[in-house]
Coordinates of C-alpha atoms in Angstrom, one line a residue:
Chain L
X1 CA -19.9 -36.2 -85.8
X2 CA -22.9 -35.2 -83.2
X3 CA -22.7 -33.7 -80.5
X4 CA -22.3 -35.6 -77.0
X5 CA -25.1 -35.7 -74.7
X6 CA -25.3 -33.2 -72.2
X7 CA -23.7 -33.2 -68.7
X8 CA -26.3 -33.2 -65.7
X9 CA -24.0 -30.3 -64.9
X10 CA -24.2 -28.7 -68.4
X11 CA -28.3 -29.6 -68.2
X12 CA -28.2 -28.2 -64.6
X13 CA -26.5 -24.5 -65.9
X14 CA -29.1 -24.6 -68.6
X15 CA -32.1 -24.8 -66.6
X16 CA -30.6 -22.1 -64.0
X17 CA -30.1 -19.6 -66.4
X18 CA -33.5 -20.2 -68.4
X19 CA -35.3 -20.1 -65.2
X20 CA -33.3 -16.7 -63.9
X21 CA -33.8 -15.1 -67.1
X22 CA -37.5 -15.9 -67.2
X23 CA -37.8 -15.2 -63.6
X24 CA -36.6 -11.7 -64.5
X25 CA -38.0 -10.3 -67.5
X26 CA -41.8 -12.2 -66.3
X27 CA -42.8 -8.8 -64.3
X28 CA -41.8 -6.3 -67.0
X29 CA -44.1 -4.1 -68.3
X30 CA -44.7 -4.4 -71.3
X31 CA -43.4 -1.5 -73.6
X32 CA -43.8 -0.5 -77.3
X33 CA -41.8 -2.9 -79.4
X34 CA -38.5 -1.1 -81.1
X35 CA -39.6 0.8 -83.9
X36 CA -39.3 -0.6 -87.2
X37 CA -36.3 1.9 -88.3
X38 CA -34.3 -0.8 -85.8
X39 CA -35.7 -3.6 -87.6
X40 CA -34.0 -2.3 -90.9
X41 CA -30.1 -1.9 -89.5
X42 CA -28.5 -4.8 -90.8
X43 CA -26.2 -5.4 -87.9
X44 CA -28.1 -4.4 -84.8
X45 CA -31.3 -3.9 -83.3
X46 CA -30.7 -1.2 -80.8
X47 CA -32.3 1.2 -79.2
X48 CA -33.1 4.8 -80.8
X49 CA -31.8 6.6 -77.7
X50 CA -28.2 5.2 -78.8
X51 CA -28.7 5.1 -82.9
X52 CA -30.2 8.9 -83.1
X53 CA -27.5 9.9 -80.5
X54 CA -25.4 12.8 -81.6
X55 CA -21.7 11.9 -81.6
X56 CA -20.8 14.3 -79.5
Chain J
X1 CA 7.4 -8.6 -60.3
X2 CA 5.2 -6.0 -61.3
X3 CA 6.8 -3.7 -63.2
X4 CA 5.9 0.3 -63.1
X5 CA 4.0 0.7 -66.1
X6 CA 5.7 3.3 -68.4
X7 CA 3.0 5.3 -70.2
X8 CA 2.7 5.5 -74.4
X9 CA 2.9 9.5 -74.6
X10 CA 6.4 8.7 -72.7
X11 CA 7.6 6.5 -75.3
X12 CA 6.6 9.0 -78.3
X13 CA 8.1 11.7 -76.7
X14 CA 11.9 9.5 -76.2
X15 CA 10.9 8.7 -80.2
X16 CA 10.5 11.9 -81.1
X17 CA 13.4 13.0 -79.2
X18 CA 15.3 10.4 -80.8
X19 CA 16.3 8.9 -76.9
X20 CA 15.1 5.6 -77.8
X21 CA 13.9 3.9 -81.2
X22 CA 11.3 1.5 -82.3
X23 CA 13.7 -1.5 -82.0
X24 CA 14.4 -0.5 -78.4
X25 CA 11.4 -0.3 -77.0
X26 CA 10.6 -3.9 -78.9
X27 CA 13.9 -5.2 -77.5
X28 CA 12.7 -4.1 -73.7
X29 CA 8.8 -5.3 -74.8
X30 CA 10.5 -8.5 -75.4
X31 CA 12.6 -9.1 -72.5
X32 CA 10.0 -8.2 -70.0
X33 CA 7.5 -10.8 -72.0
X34 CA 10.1 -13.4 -71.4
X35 CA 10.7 -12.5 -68.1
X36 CA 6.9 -12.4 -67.2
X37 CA 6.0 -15.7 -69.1
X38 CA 4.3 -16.7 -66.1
X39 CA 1.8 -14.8 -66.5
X40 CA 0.5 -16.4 -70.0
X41 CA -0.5 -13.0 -70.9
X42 CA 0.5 -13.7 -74.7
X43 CA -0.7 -16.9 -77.0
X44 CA 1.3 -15.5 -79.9
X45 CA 4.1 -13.6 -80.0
X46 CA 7.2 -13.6 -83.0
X47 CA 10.4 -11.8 -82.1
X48 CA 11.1 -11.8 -86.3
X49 CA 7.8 -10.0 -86.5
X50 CA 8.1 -7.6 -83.8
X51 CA 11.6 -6.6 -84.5
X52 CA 11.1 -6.3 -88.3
X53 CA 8.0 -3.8 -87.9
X54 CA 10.3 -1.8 -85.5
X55 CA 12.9 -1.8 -88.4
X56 CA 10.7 -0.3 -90.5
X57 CA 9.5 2.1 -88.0
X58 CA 13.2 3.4 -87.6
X59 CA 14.1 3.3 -91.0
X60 CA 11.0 5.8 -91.7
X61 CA 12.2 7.6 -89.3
X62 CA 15.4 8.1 -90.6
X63 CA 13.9 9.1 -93.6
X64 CA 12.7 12.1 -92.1
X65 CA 8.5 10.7 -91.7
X66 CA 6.2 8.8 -89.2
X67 CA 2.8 7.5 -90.1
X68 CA 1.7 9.3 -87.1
X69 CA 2.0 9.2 -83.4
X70 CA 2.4 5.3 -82.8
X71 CA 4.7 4.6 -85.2
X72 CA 7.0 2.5 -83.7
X73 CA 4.6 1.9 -80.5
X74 CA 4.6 -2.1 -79.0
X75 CA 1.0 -2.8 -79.5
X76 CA -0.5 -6.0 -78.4
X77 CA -4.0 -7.5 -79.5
X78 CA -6.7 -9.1 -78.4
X79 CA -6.9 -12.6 -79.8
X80 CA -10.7 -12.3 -81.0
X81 CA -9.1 -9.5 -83.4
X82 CA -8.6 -10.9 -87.0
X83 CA -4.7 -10.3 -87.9
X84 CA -2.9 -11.7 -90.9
X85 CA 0.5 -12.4 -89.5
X86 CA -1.1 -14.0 -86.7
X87 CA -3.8 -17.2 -86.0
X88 CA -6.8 -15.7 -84.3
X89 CA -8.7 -18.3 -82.1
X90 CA -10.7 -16.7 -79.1
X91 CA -8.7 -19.0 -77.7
X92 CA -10.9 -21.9 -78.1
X93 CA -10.1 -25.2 -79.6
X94 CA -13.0 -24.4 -81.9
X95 CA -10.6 -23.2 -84.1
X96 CA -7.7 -23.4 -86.3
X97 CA -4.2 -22.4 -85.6
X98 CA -3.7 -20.5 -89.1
X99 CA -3.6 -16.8 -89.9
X100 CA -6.6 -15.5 -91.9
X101 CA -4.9 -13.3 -94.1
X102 CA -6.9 -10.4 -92.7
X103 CA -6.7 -7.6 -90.1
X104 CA -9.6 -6.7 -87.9
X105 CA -10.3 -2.6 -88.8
X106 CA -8.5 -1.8 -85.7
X107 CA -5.6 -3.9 -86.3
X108 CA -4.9 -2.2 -89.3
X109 CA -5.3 1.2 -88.8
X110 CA -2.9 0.7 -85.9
X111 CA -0.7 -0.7 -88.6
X112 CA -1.4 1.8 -90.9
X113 CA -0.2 4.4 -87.9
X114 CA 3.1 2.5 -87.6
X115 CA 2.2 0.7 -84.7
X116 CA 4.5 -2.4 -83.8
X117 CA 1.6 -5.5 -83.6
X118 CA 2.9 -6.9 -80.4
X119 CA 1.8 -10.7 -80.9
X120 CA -1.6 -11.8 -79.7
X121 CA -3.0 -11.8 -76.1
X122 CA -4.8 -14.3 -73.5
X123 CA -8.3 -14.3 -73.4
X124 CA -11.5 -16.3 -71.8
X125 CA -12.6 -18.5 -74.4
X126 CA -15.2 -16.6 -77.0
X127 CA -15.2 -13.4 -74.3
X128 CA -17.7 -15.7 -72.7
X129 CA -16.4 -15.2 -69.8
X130 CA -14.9 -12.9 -67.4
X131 CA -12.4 -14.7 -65.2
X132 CA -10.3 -15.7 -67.8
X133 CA -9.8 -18.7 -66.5
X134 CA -11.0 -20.6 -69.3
X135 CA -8.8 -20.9 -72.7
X136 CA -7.3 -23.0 -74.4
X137 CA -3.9 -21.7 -73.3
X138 CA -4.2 -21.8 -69.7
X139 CA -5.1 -18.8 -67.5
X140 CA -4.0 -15.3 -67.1
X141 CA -2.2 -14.5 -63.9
X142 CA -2.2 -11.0 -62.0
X143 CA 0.6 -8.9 -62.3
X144 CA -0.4 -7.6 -59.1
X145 CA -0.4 -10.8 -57.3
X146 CA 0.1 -14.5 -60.1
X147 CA -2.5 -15.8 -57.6
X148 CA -5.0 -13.8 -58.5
X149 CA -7.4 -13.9 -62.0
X150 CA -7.0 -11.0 -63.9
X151 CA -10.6 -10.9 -64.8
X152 CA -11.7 -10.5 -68.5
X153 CA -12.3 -11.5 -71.1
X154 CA -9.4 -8.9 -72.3
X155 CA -7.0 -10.6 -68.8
X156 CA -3.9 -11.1 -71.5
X157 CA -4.3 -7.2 -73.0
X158 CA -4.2 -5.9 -69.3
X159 CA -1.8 -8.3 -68.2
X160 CA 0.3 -7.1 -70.5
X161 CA -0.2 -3.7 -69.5
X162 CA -0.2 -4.0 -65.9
X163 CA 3.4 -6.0 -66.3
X164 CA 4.9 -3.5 -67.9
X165 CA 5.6 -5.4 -71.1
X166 CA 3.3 -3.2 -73.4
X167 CA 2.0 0.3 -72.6
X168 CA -1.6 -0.3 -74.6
X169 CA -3.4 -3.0 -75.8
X170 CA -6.6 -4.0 -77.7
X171 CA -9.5 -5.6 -76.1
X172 CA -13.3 -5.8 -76.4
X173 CA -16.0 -5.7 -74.0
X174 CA -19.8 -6.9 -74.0
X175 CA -20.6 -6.5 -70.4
X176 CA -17.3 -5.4 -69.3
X177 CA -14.7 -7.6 -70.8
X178 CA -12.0 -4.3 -71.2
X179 CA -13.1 -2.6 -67.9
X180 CA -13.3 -5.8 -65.5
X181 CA -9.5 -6.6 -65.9
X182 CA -8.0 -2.9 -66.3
X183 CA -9.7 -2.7 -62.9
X184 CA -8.5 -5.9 -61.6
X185 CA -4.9 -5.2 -63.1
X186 CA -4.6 -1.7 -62.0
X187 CA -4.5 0.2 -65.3
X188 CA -7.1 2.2 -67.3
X189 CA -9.6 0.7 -70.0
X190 CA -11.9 2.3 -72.0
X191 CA -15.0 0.9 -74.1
X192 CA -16.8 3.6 -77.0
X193 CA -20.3 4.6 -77.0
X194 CA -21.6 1.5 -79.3
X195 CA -20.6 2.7 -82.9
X196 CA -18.2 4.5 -82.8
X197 CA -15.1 1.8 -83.8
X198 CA -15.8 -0.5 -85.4
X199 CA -16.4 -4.2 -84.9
X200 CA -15.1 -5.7 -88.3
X201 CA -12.9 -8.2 -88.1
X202 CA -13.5 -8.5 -84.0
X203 CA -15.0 -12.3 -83.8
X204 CA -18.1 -11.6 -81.8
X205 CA -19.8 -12.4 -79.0
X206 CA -22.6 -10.9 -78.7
X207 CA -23.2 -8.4 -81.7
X208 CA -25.4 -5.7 -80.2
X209 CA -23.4 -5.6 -76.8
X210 CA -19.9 -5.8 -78.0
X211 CA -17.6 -2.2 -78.4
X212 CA -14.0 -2.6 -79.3
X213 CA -11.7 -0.6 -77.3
X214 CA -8.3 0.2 -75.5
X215 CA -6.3 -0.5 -72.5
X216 CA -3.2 1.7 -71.3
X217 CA -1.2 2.8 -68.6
X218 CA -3.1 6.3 -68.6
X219 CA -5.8 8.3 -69.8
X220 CA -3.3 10.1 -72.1
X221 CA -2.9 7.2 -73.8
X222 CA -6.4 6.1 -74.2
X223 CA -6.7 9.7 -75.8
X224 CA -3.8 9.2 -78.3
X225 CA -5.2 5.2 -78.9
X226 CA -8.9 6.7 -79.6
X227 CA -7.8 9.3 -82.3
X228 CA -6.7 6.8 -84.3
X229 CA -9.5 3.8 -83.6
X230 CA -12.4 5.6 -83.7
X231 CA -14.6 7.2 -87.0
X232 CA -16.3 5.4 -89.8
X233 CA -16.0 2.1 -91.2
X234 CA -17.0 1.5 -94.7
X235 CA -16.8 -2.4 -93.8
X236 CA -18.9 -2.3 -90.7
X237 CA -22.4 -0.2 -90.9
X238 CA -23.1 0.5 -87.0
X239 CA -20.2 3.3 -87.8
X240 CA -22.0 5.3 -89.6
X241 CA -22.1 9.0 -88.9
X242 CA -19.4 8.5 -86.4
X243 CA -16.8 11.0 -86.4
X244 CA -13.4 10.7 -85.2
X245 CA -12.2 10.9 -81.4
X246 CA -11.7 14.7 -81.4
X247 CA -8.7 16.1 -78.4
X248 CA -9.8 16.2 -75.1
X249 CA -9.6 19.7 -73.5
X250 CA -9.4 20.4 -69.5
X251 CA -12.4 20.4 -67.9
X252 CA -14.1 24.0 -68.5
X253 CA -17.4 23.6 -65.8
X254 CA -18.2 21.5 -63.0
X255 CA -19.4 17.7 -63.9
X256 CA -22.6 16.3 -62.9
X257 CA -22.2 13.1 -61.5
X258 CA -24.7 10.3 -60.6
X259 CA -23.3 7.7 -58.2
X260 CA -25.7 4.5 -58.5
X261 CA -27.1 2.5 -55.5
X262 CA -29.8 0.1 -54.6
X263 CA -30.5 -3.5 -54.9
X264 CA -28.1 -5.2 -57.5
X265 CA -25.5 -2.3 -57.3
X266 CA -23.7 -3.7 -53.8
X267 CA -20.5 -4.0 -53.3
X268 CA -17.7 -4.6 -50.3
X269 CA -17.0 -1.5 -47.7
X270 CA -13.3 -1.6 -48.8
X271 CA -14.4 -0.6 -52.4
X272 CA -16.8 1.5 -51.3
X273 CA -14.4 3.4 -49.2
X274 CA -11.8 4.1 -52.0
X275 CA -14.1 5.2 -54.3
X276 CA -16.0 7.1 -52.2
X277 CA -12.8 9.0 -50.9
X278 CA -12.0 9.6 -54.7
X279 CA -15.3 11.4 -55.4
X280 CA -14.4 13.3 -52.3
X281 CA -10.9 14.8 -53.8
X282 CA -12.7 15.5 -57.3
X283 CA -13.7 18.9 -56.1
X284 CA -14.8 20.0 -59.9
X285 CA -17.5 17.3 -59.6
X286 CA -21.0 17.5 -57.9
X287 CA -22.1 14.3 -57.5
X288 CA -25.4 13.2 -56.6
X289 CA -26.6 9.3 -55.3
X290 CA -29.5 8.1 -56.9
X291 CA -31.4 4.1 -56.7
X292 CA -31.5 2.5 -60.2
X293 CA -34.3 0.7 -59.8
X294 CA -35.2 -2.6 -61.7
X295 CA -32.0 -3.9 -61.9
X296 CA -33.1 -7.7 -62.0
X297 CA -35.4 -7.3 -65.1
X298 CA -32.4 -4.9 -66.7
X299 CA -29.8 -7.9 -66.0
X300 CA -32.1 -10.5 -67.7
X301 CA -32.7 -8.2 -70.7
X302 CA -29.0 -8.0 -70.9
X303 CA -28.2 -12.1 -70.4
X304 CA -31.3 -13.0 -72.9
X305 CA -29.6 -10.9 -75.8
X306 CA -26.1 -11.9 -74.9
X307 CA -27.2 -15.9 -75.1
X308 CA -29.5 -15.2 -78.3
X309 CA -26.9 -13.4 -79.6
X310 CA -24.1 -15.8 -79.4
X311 CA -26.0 -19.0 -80.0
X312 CA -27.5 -17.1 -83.5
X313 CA -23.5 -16.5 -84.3
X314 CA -22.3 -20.1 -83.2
X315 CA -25.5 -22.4 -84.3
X316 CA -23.0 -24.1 -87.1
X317 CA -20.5 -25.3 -84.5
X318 CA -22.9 -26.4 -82.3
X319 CA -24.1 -29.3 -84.3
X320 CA -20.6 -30.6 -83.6
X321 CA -19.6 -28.3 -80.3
X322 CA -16.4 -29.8 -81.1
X323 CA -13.5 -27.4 -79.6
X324 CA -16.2 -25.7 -77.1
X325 CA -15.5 -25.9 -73.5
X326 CA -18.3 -27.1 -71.0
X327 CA -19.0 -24.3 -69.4
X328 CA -19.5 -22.3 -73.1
X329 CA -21.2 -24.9 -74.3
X330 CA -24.1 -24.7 -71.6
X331 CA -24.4 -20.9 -72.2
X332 CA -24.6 -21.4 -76.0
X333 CA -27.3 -24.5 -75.5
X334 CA -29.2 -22.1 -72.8
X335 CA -29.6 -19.6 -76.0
X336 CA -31.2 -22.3 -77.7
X337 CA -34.0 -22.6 -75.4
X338 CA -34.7 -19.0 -75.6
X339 CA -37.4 -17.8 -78.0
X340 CA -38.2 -14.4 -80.3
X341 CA -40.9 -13.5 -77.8
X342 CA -38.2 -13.7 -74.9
X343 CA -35.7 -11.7 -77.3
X344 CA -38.3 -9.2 -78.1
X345 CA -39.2 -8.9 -74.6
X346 CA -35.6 -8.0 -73.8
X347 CA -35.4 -5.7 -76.7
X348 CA -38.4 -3.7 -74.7
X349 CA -36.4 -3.8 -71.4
X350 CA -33.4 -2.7 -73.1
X351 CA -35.4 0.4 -74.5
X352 CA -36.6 1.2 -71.1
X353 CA -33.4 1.1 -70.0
X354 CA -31.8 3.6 -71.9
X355 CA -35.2 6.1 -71.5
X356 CA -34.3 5.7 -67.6
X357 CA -30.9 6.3 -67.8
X358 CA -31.5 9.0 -70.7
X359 CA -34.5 11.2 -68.9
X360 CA -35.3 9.4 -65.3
X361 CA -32.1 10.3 -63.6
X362 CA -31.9 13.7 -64.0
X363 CA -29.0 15.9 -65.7
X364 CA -26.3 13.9 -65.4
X365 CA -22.6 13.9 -67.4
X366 CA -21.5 11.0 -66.1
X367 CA -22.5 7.9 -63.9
X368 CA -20.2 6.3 -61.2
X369 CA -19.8 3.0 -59.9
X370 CA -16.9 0.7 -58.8
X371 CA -15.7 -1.0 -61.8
X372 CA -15.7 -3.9 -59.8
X373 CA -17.6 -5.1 -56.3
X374 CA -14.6 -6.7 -54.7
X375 CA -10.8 -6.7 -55.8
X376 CA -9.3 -9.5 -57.6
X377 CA -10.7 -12.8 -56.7
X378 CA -8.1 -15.6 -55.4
X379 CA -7.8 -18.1 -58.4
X380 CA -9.9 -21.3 -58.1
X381 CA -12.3 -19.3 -56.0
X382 CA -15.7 -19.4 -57.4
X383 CA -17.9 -17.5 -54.8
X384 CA -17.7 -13.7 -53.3
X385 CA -19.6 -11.9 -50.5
X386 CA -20.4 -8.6 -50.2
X387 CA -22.8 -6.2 -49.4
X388 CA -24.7 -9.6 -48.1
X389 CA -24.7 -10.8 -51.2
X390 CA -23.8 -14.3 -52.2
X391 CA -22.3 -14.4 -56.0
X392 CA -20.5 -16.9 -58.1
X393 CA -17.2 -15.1 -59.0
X394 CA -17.8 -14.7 -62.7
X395 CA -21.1 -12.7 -62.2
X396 CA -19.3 -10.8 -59.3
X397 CA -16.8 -9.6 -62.5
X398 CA -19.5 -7.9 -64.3
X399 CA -21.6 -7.1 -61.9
X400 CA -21.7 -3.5 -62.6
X401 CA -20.2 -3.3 -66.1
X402 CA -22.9 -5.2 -68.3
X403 CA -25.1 -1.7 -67.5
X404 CA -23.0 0.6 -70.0
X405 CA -23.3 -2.4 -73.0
X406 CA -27.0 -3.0 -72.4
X407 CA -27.7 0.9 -73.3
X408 CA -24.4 1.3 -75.6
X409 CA -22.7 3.8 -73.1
X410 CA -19.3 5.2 -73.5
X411 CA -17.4 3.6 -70.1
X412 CA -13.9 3.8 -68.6
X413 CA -12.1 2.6 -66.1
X414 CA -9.2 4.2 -63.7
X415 CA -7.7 3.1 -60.5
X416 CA -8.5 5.0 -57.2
X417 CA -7.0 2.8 -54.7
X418 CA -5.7 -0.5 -52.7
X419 CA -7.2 -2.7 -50.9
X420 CA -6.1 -3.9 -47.7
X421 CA -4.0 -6.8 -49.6
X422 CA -2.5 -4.4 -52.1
X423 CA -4.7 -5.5 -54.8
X424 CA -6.0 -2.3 -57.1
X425 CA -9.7 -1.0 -56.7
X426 CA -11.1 0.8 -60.0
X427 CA -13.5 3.5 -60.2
X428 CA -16.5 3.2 -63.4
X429 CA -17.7 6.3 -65.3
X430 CA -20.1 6.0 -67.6
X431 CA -21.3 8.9 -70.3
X432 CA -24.1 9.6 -72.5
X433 CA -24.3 8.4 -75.3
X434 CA -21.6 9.5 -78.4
X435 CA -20.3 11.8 -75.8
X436 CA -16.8 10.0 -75.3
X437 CA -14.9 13.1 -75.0
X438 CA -16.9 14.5 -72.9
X439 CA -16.3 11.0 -70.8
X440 CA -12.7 11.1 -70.9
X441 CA -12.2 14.6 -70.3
X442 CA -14.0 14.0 -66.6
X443 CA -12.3 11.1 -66.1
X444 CA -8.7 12.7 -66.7
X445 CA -10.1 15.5 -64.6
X446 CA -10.5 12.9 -61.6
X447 CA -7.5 10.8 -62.4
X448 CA -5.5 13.6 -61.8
X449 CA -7.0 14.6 -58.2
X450 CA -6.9 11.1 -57.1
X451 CA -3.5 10.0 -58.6
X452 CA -1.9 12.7 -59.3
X453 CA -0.8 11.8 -62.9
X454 CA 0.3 15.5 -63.5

């Protein structure tokens, strides 16, 4: 079974939360990519301020 | 119809005491579901199972043994948490009505503390969504008022709560899907620093956002909930390191608080007066109001990882997107149009977000915010105003909450007040990361000034 087509209202949801997303992240400055440790956690790639955390 | 919440240390204490017994309290759990009904805050719920769980509880305790603290405790769950006696569907058609023969982590080391599983709860379909509004078994209603939402996408866990029917419950939250509906309902929620329970067995949304976590009729019973969630998961790797929940001691020196404003952080006078007053009668606290700036590009970072996410987890159904409802299927096709440069983009954001909120704000303990811009929304209302602000009803519900996911943060929710309809207001606290003891031992700090729990 495929999928059926689209709604204009789905397509409509689509395009407004593409064209927010891109509208926001377009002006930010560009920042050193997540170091590789991150790249190496199986489950998440997460920040290193919330990884190398103490627990308490 | 609401119900004045009884709290969980109340109910150990009568067990201990011997005043009540496991099958009592699931007796009274069951009556006041029955009577509540209306609320649809359940999907699954077996008298047989309940009541023979609380047999076993008593006849432990006859024995002259508990498994701990919540043995014989109604607990209900969250129906994104795996649970052999029960079918787990996110309440989406996606899926079957069958059992899996397997219990989430948290479901079983509730079990494995005695805990009665009190059946399975309402939620928005996938979490993706916070109104929940949309599932396959019908809406949640307000205990506070049946024609208001509950929020979500926990709105059956706090419904139950807020009604009186359980004293805690399991939920999970990716941009606020515990706190949004303890606020709306008028209880407390509280969602872990990202790592420290674990996620196995939780069907997810949105992998890198999502925290599993309770809701209760107090901060004491958060406390009790948390020493038995939290710690290391052999099954689930993001736990590593992390300890147990250790007790919570009174607050010893005055907390540091940062109240956030500026663009993206608005909300209606109403709230803003009730948790402005409660800052006031927290006279341990200094708190300080500082602009978070760049909250647009921080929202975005935090939207473009939740859609990447959960398209990346559902890409097999959607072939089909049988069982999906239209407004989930347009978020999970909008995560198909995204691309790795846009996801690694976010992943930058997401780090400057959490060197903002780690070094650019100052010394801090813990942030404040409403939990929620406006009370509980009317049901079948899909826009809000406030603060001159314009915003469809589901992003109103995590309009402040999605912050404490997008940077892993311990967060919890109390209730400080009522708006002019009687509806509850909650107050947000946020803490640093792994410091969720530190978090709850401020937060018990203010929920005693402003509610006088003690």
């Amino acid at each position: 079974m495929q999928a059926p087509p689209l709604t204009r209202e789905q397509q409509a949801m689509i395009d407004a939360t593409l064209a927010r997303i891109r509208g926001a992240l377009a002006g930010a400055p560009t920042q050193p990519a997540p170091e590789p440790a991150h790249l190496f956690q199986p489950i998440v790639l997460f920040p290193a301020e919330v990884c190398n955390a103490p627990k308490d | 119809m609401r119900r004045k919440t009884d709290r969980m240390i109340d109910q150990i204490a009568a067990l201990g005491r011997g005043d009540t017994s496991a099958r009592g309290l699931a007796e009274t759990a069951l009556a006041q579901a029955q009577t509540l009904c209306e609320l649809n805050a359940f999907v699954a719920l077996d008298p047989d199972k309940v009541l023979a769980a609380a047999d076993a509880s008593d006849g432990r305790r006859r024995a002259g043994f508990t498994l701990g603290p919540l043995d014989g405790i109604p607990i209900a769950v969250k129906d994104n948490f795996l649970t052999k006696d029960y079918p787990t569907t996110a309440c989406s058609d996606a899926l079957p009505l069958e059992p899996t023969d397997v219990d989430a982590t948290l479901v079983a080391r509730l079990r494995e503390g005695g805990a009665v599983i009190f059946g399975k709860t309402n939620m928005h379909e996938w979490a993706y969504g916070a109104t929940n509004t949309t599932s396959r078994f019908g809406p949640t209603r307000n205990p506070c008022n049946p024609g208001h939402i509950t929020g979500g996408s926990s709105g059956g866990s706090a419904a139950a709560v807020a009604g009186g029917i359980v004293t805690a419950a399991l939920g999970s939250d990716t941009g606020g899907s515990i706190r949004i509906p303890a606020s709306a309902c008028g209880i407390y929620g509280f969602k872990p620093t990202y790592g420290r329970a674990s996620r196995h067995g939780v069907l997810p949304l949105s992998w890198s956002l999502d925290a599993p976590g309770p809701l209760a009729a107090s901060l004491d019973d958060i406390a009790v909930l948390l020493s038995c969630l939290m710690g290391e998961d052999a099954g689930y790797a993001a736990t590593r390191g992390s300890h147990p929940f250790q007790p919570v001691a009174a607050l010893s020196r005055k907390a540091r608080l940062v109240s956030l404003t500026g663009p993206g952080l608005e909300r209606s006078d109403e709230v803003d007066a009730a948790v402005t007053a409660a800052l006031q009668r927290a006279q341990g606290c200094t708190v300080e109001t500082r602009a978070l700036p760049g909250m647009r590009r921080f929202f975005g970072a935090w939207e473009t990882i939740l859609h990447c996410e959960a398209t990346a987890y559902h890409q097999p159904r959607l072939a089909t997107a049988a069982g999906f409802s239209p407004v989930t299927r347009a978020h999970l096709e909008a995560g198909q149009y995204l691309t790795a440069q846009e996801l690694l983009r976010a992943q930058q954001v997401r780090a400057e977000f959490c060197a903002l909120l780690a070094s650019g704000l100052g010394d801090w303990d813990a942030l404040v915010l409403p939990t929620l811009p406006v009370p509980a929304p009317a049901m079948g209302v899909d826009w809000q105003e406030f603060g001159g602000r314009r915003v469809s009803t589901q992003d109103s519900m995590t309009w402040f909450c999605w912050l404490g996911n997008l940077a892993g943060l311990p967060a919890v929710t109390l209730p400080c007040g009522l708006s002019s309809t009687g509806l509850p207001i909650g107050l947000m606290l946020m803490g640093r990361p792994g410091q969720d003891e530190r978090l709850l031992q401020i937060a018990k700090f203010i929920d005693t000034a402003v509610n006088q729990t003690e």
